[in-house]
mmCIF file of C-alpha atoms in Angstrom:
data_model
loop_
_atom_site.group_PDB
_atom_site.id
_atom_site.type_symbol
_atom_site.label_atom_id
_atom_site.label_comp_id
_atom_site.label_asym_id
_atom_site.label_seq_id
_atom_site.Cartn_x
_atom_site.Cartn_y
_atom_site.Cartn_z
ATOM 1 C CA MET A 18 128.839 93.737 104.952
ATOM 2 C CA LYS A 19 126.238 91.498 106.558
ATOM 3 C CA THR A 20 126.675 87.730 106.484
ATOM 4 C CA THR A 21 124.070 85.475 104.863
ATOM 5 C CA ASN A 22 122.730 84.528 108.304
ATOM 6 C CA GLN A 23 122.378 88.164 109.321
ATOM 7 C CA LEU A 24 120.520 88.932 106.112
ATOM 8 C CA PHE A 25 118.215 85.962 106.709
ATOM 9 C CA VAL A 26 117.414 87.179 110.213
ATOM 10 C CA ALA A 27 116.666 90.692 108.919
ATOM 11 C CA MET A 28 114.324 89.349 106.234
ATOM 12 C CA LEU A 29 112.637 86.957 108.660
ATOM 13 C CA THR A 30 112.041 89.809 111.117
ATOM 14 C CA LEU A 31 110.295 91.864 108.440
ATOM 15 C CA LEU A 32 108.286 88.886 107.208
ATOM 16 C CA LEU A 33 107.043 88.351 110.744
ATOM 17 C CA PHE A 34 106.136 92.024 110.965
ATOM 18 C CA PHE A 35 104.197 92.142 107.709
ATOM 19 C CA ASN A 36 102.170 89.203 108.968
ATOM 20 C CA SER A 37 101.467 90.989 112.266
ATOM 21 C CA PRO A 38 99.075 93.882 112.948
ATOM 22 C CA LEU A 39 100.285 97.420 113.455
ATOM 23 C CA SER A 40 99.935 98.611 117.021
ATOM 24 C CA PHE A 41 98.544 102.116 116.685
ATOM 25 C CA ALA A 42 95.091 102.657 118.081
ATOM 26 C CA GLN A 43 91.916 101.328 116.532
ATOM 27 C CA ASP A 44 88.966 99.440 117.982
ATOM 28 C CA ASP A 45 89.729 95.818 117.049
ATOM 29 C CA ALA A 46 86.430 94.705 118.581
ATOM 30 C CA LYS A 47 84.558 96.368 115.699
ATOM 31 C CA ARG A 48 87.097 95.815 112.924
ATOM 32 C CA PRO A 49 86.722 92.729 110.716
ATOM 33 C CA MET A 50 89.877 90.624 110.913
ATOM 34 C CA TYR A 51 89.794 89.085 107.420
ATOM 35 C CA ILE A 52 88.466 89.870 103.982
ATOM 36 C CA SER A 53 88.019 87.368 101.155
ATOM 37 C CA VAL A 54 88.262 88.703 97.610
ATOM 38 C CA THR A 55 86.931 86.621 94.731
ATOM 39 C CA THR A 56 87.765 87.733 91.211
ATOM 40 C CA THR A 57 85.348 86.314 88.682
ATOM 41 C CA TYR A 58 84.423 87.207 85.106
ATOM 42 C CA TRP A 59 81.254 87.897 83.147
ATOM 43 C CA SER A 60 80.235 84.996 80.922
ATOM 44 C CA ASP A 61 79.810 85.716 77.218
ATOM 45 C CA ASP A 62 77.091 83.047 77.197
ATOM 46 C CA TYR A 63 74.925 84.689 79.859
ATOM 47 C CA LYS A 64 71.347 84.944 78.591
ATOM 48 C CA GLY A 65 70.001 87.404 81.114
ATOM 49 C CA THR A 66 70.009 91.200 81.208
ATOM 50 C CA PRO A 67 71.962 93.424 83.624
ATOM 51 C CA GLU A 68 68.682 94.125 85.412
ATOM 52 C CA GLU A 69 68.004 90.401 85.820
ATOM 53 C CA TRP A 70 71.524 89.832 87.141
ATOM 54 C CA ARG A 71 71.122 92.624 89.660
ATOM 55 C CA ALA A 72 67.717 91.287 90.779
ATOM 56 C CA ILE A 73 68.894 87.730 91.315
ATOM 57 C CA GLU A 74 72.031 88.780 93.194
ATOM 58 C CA LYS A 75 69.950 91.112 95.360
ATOM 59 C CA GLU A 76 67.521 88.284 96.138
ATOM 60 C CA TYR A 77 70.379 86.018 97.197
ATOM 61 C CA MET A 78 71.898 88.766 99.305
ATOM 62 C CA GLU A 79 68.592 89.453 101.097
ATOM 63 C CA LYS A 80 67.705 85.792 101.692
ATOM 64 C CA VAL A 81 71.157 84.381 102.413
ATOM 65 C CA THR A 82 74.151 86.710 102.791
ATOM 66 C CA LYS A 83 72.559 89.328 105.048
ATOM 67 C CA LYS A 84 71.210 86.595 107.324
ATOM 68 C CA ASN A 85 74.594 84.920 107.687
ATOM 69 C CA GLU A 86 75.873 85.887 111.126
ATOM 70 C CA PHE A 87 79.458 84.992 110.198
ATOM 71 C CA ILE A 88 79.651 87.618 107.430
ATOM 72 C CA MET A 89 80.111 91.239 108.510
ATOM 73 C CA TRP A 90 79.963 92.990 105.114
ATOM 74 C CA THR A 91 79.651 92.154 101.425
ATOM 75 C CA GLY A 92 80.482 94.229 98.349
ATOM 76 C CA TYR A 93 80.440 93.886 94.561
ATOM 77 C CA PHE A 94 82.726 95.870 92.267
ATOM 78 C CA ARG A 95 83.059 95.948 88.491
ATOM 79 C CA HIS A 96 85.977 96.805 86.261
ATOM 80 C CA LEU A 97 86.800 100.410 85.481
ATOM 81 C CA PHE A 98 90.563 100.402 84.803
ATOM 82 C CA THR A 99 92.089 96.930 85.223
ATOM 83 C CA ASP A 100 93.689 94.443 82.842
ATOM 84 C CA ASN A 101 90.396 92.618 82.135
ATOM 85 C CA SER A 102 87.133 94.392 81.336
ATOM 86 C CA ASN A 103 85.121 91.297 82.343
ATOM 87 C CA GLU A 104 86.266 91.417 85.955
ATOM 88 C CA VAL A 105 83.734 91.314 88.758
ATOM 89 C CA ILE A 106 85.063 91.501 92.312
ATOM 90 C CA TYR A 107 83.114 89.983 95.188
ATOM 91 C CA ALA A 108 84.392 90.753 98.702
ATOM 92 C CA GLN A 109 83.279 89.644 102.171
ATOM 93 C CA THR A 110 84.608 90.448 105.641
ATOM 94 C CA TYR A 111 84.716 88.188 108.695
ATOM 95 C CA PRO A 112 85.265 88.680 112.437
ATOM 96 C CA ASN A 113 87.873 85.883 112.646
ATOM 97 C CA TRP A 114 89.468 83.051 110.661
ATOM 98 C CA ASP A 115 87.026 80.378 111.854
ATOM 99 C CA ALA A 116 84.128 82.429 110.530
ATOM 100 C CA ILE A 117 85.314 81.897 106.942
ATOM 101 C CA ASP A 118 84.521 78.168 107.018
ATOM 102 C CA LYS A 119 81.429 78.676 109.140
ATOM 103 C CA ALA A 120 80.075 81.274 106.698
ATOM 104 C CA ALA A 121 80.224 78.825 103.789
ATOM 105 C CA ALA A 122 78.380 76.137 105.760
ATOM 106 C CA ARG A 123 75.810 78.676 106.979
ATOM 107 C CA ASN A 124 75.173 79.831 103.400
ATOM 108 C CA ALA A 125 74.246 76.260 102.451
ATOM 109 C CA GLU A 126 71.786 76.094 105.357
ATOM 110 C CA LEU A 127 70.213 79.445 104.496
ATOM 111 C CA GLU A 128 69.860 78.450 100.831
ATOM 112 C CA LYS A 129 67.800 75.442 101.890
ATOM 113 C CA GLU A 130 65.647 77.667 104.103
ATOM 114 C CA ALA A 131 65.121 80.210 101.310
ATOM 115 C CA TRP A 132 64.349 77.611 98.627
ATOM 116 C CA PRO A 133 63.146 74.435 100.403
ATOM 117 C CA ASP A 134 62.363 72.699 97.125
ATOM 118 C CA LYS A 135 65.618 71.155 95.848
ATOM 119 C CA GLU A 136 64.806 71.615 92.169
ATOM 120 C CA ALA A 137 63.818 75.252 92.657
ATOM 121 C CA ARG A 138 66.946 75.905 94.687
ATOM 122 C CA GLU A 139 69.248 74.316 92.108
ATOM 123 C CA ALA A 140 67.527 76.196 89.289
ATOM 124 C CA PHE A 141 67.961 79.510 91.093
ATOM 125 C CA LEU A 142 71.636 78.911 91.832
ATOM 126 C CA LYS A 143 72.286 77.698 88.285
ATOM 127 C CA LYS A 144 70.734 80.855 86.859
ATOM 128 C CA MET A 145 72.698 83.059 89.261
ATOM 129 C CA ASN A 146 76.009 81.348 88.512
ATOM 130 C CA SER A 147 75.416 81.393 84.741
ATOM 131 C CA ALA A 148 76.363 85.084 84.723
ATOM 132 C CA TYR A 149 79.997 84.121 85.346
ATOM 133 C CA THR A 150 82.638 81.959 83.720
ATOM 134 C CA VAL A 151 83.741 78.779 85.487
ATOM 135 C CA TYR A 152 87.134 80.335 86.298
ATOM 136 C CA HIS A 153 87.701 82.495 89.358
ATOM 137 C CA SER A 154 90.480 83.247 91.836
ATOM 138 C CA ASP A 155 90.382 83.752 95.598
ATOM 139 C CA GLU A 156 92.577 85.714 97.974
ATOM 140 C CA ILE A 157 92.227 86.244 101.714
ATOM 141 C CA TYR A 158 93.694 89.349 103.317
ATOM 142 C CA ALA A 159 94.104 90.280 106.954
ATOM 143 C CA THR A 160 92.804 93.741 107.745
ATOM 144 C CA MET A 161 95.105 96.172 109.558
ATOM 145 C CA PRO A 162 94.615 98.935 112.106
ATOM 146 C CA GLY A 163 94.854 102.452 110.787
ATOM 147 C CA ALA A 164 91.704 102.570 108.674
ATOM 148 C CA LYS A 165 89.860 105.739 107.725
ATOM 149 C CA GLU A 166 86.214 104.726 107.831
ATOM 150 C CA LEU A 167 83.755 105.673 105.097
ATOM 151 C CA GLU A 168 81.078 108.047 106.351
ATOM 152 C CA GLY A 169 77.632 108.314 104.807
ATOM 153 C CA GLY A 170 77.737 105.209 102.628
ATOM 154 C CA ILE A 171 78.702 104.656 98.989
ATOM 155 C CA THR A 172 77.416 107.242 96.514
ATOM 156 C CA GLU A 173 76.511 106.736 92.844
ATOM 157 C CA ASP A 174 79.711 108.197 91.359
ATOM 158 C CA MET A 175 82.150 106.822 93.916
ATOM 159 C CA ILE A 176 85.326 105.105 92.711
ATOM 160 C CA LEU A 177 87.263 102.360 94.458
ATOM 161 C CA TYR A 178 91.033 102.672 94.025
ATOM 162 C CA VAL A 179 93.219 99.713 94.970
ATOM 163 C CA ARG A 180 96.991 100.096 95.187
ATOM 164 C CA GLN A 181 98.564 96.656 95.488
ATOM 165 C CA ASN A 182 102.068 97.064 96.860
ATOM 166 C CA LYS A 183 104.692 94.355 96.622
ATOM 167 C CA MET A 184 106.626 94.755 99.833
ATOM 168 C CA ALA A 185 110.411 94.825 99.853
ATOM 169 C CA PHE A 186 112.431 93.413 102.733
ATOM 170 C CA PRO A 187 115.529 95.617 103.107
ATOM 171 C CA GLU A 188 118.320 94.176 105.253
ATOM 172 C CA ASP A 189 118.675 97.511 107.036
ATOM 173 C CA GLY A 190 114.967 97.682 107.885
ATOM 174 C CA SER A 191 113.147 96.958 111.141
ATOM 175 C CA MET A 192 109.644 96.591 112.498
ATOM 176 C CA ASP A 193 110.032 99.638 114.690
ATOM 177 C CA GLU A 194 111.084 101.849 111.780
ATOM 178 C CA TRP A 195 108.297 100.661 109.470
ATOM 179 C CA GLU A 196 105.630 100.981 112.145
ATOM 180 C CA ALA A 197 106.700 104.492 113.130
ATOM 181 C CA LEU A 198 106.842 105.703 109.539
ATOM 182 C CA HIS A 199 103.530 104.163 108.507
ATOM 183 C CA LYS A 200 101.838 105.575 111.601
ATOM 184 C CA LYS A 201 103.179 109.010 110.698
ATOM 185 C CA VAL A 202 101.938 108.696 107.111
ATOM 186 C CA PHE A 203 98.498 107.601 108.257
ATOM 187 C CA GLU A 204 98.062 110.362 110.827
ATOM 188 C CA ASN A 205 99.543 113.222 108.803
ATOM 189 C CA VAL A 206 98.842 112.289 105.188
ATOM 190 C CA ILE A 207 95.999 109.807 104.761
ATOM 191 C CA SER A 208 93.807 111.090 107.593
ATOM 192 C CA LYS A 209 94.249 114.706 106.455
ATOM 193 C CA ASN A 210 93.585 114.054 102.771
ATOM 194 C CA GLU A 211 90.003 115.228 102.288
ATOM 195 C CA TYR A 212 89.751 113.563 98.877
ATOM 196 C CA ALA A 213 90.392 110.111 100.330
ATOM 197 C CA LYS A 214 86.942 109.409 101.752
ATOM 198 C CA ALA A 215 87.978 106.064 103.167
ATOM 199 C CA TYR A 216 91.194 104.103 103.526
ATOM 200 C CA TYR A 217 91.538 100.405 104.352
ATOM 201 C CA PRO A 218 94.962 98.737 104.602
ATOM 202 C CA GLU A 219 95.160 94.953 104.270
ATOM 203 C CA ARG A 220 97.968 92.403 104.089
ATOM 204 C CA HIS A 221 98.339 88.933 102.612
ATOM 205 C CA ALA A 222 96.867 86.097 104.701
ATOM 206 C CA TRP A 223 96.266 83.343 102.149
ATOM 207 C CA GLY A 224 96.772 83.389 98.401
ATOM 208 C CA SER A 225 99.303 83.744 95.638
ATOM 209 C CA ASP A 226 101.796 86.344 96.896
ATOM 210 C CA LYS A 227 102.801 86.945 100.513
ATOM 211 C CA ARG A 228 104.362 90.299 99.569
ATOM 212 C CA ASP A 229 100.914 91.832 98.996
ATOM 213 C CA PHE A 230 100.050 94.935 101.006
ATOM 214 C CA ASN A 231 96.888 96.545 99.635
ATOM 215 C CA GLU A 232 95.696 100.084 100.234
ATOM 216 C CA VAL A 233 91.995 100.385 99.388
ATOM 217 C CA ILE A 234 90.729 103.935 98.966
ATOM 218 C CA TYR A 235 87.305 105.379 98.143
ATOM 219 C CA VAL A 236 87.053 108.709 96.317
ATOM 220 C CA ASP A 237 83.939 110.586 95.245
ATOM 221 C CA SER A 238 84.761 110.765 91.520
ATOM 222 C CA MET A 239 87.467 110.389 88.878
ATOM 223 C CA CYS A 240 88.211 114.094 89.221
ATOM 224 C CA ASP A 241 88.795 113.675 92.940
ATOM 225 C CA LEU A 242 91.141 110.754 92.293
ATOM 226 C CA GLU A 243 93.677 113.096 90.688
ATOM 227 C CA LYS A 244 93.171 115.624 93.479
ATOM 228 C CA MET A 245 93.741 112.875 96.036
ATOM 229 C CA PHE A 246 97.121 112.013 94.469
ATOM 230 C CA ASP A 247 98.157 115.694 94.364
ATOM 231 C CA LYS A 248 97.135 116.189 97.981
ATOM 232 C CA TYR A 249 98.999 113.055 99.009
ATOM 233 C CA MET A 250 102.261 114.337 97.506
ATOM 234 C CA GLU A 251 101.732 117.755 99.090
ATOM 235 C CA LEU A 252 101.140 116.303 102.548
ATOM 236 C CA MET A 253 104.040 113.853 102.275
ATOM 237 C CA LYS A 254 106.474 116.743 101.785
ATOM 238 C CA THR A 255 105.451 118.306 105.081
ATOM 239 C CA ALA A 256 104.724 115.131 107.068
ATOM 240 C CA LEU A 257 108.047 113.386 106.469
ATOM 241 C CA THR A 258 111.541 114.687 105.998
ATOM 242 C CA GLU A 259 113.437 113.707 102.852
ATOM 243 C CA ASP A 260 115.367 111.072 104.807
ATOM 244 C CA GLU A 261 112.118 109.688 106.267
ATOM 245 C CA ARG A 262 110.541 109.472 102.811
ATOM 246 C CA LYS A 263 113.562 107.553 101.545
ATOM 247 C CA ALA A 264 113.372 105.240 104.552
ATOM 248 C CA TYR A 265 109.621 104.681 104.030
ATOM 249 C CA ASN A 266 109.981 103.974 100.310
ATOM 250 C CA LYS A 267 112.646 101.318 100.828
ATOM 251 C CA TYR A 268 109.951 98.977 102.183
ATOM 252 C CA PHE A 269 108.107 99.009 98.864
ATOM 253 C CA GLY A 270 108.989 97.257 95.627
ATOM 254 C CA HIS A 271 106.741 97.785 92.615
ATOM 255 C CA HIS A 272 102.987 98.249 92.803
ATOM 256 C CA GLY A 273 99.862 97.928 90.664
ATOM 257 C CA ASP A 274 96.915 100.341 90.419
ATOM 258 C CA TYR A 275 93.318 99.187 89.927
ATOM 259 C CA LEU A 276 90.060 101.128 89.654
ATOM 260 C CA TYR A 277 86.611 99.654 90.257
ATOM 261 C CA ILE A 278 83.043 100.903 90.346
ATOM 262 C CA PRO A 279 81.035 99.763 93.391
ATOM 263 C CA ILE A 280 77.810 97.980 92.468
ATOM 264 C CA ARG A 281 74.868 99.110 94.546
ATOM 265 C CA PHE A 282 71.737 97.032 95.098
#
């Protein structure tokens, strides 16, 4: 039986690992290092139409977001199957941690360039923000190597599936074991699953729960989502032995499943 100090060391080792990148190959020079995820909610008092909302957000994206050199990518997603039908997810990626603060300051500069008149600028921003309630939440995740990149862009029927894992920290676990098993799953299961069009792993960096390990997956349709799960189970049986599957699963506690529809502009 391990002593309390031994258990602490084992947990600390895993905590350090889950806040460190995996080592298997990927071009870090092109990969964004962080992603911010803002969860906001439609306002019941919004006076505009969906078309007006889309137009004003597109205008802001063209005049501000796309010109911000500290932001690598931006995406909007709306609720499909989550616990709140009013959810709107806004995500942005950054090349490094410093870029997060710099992006916010650069947005303010670009807003002034786009709408030099103060009253016009404030009116535009007030109208844009009126689509949402005053409450929102923010999380920042660190991206991880081992991504399966989306090819060909987002299509009209595409679904975004987010599996939010709550990591467990078993006293008999190790960084080497986790890394080897996850690498094996990525190479032999995720990469070979034709229904998973893209896969992006991300871990907690700043926010409410340091156990978070998210797996973000794009599929072509709801029908393909079920096929993706079936294919995953099929590939897992051949990729890992029964003992390896048990070892892999011990690093996971419970998880939550969320489905979103990408919003295209």
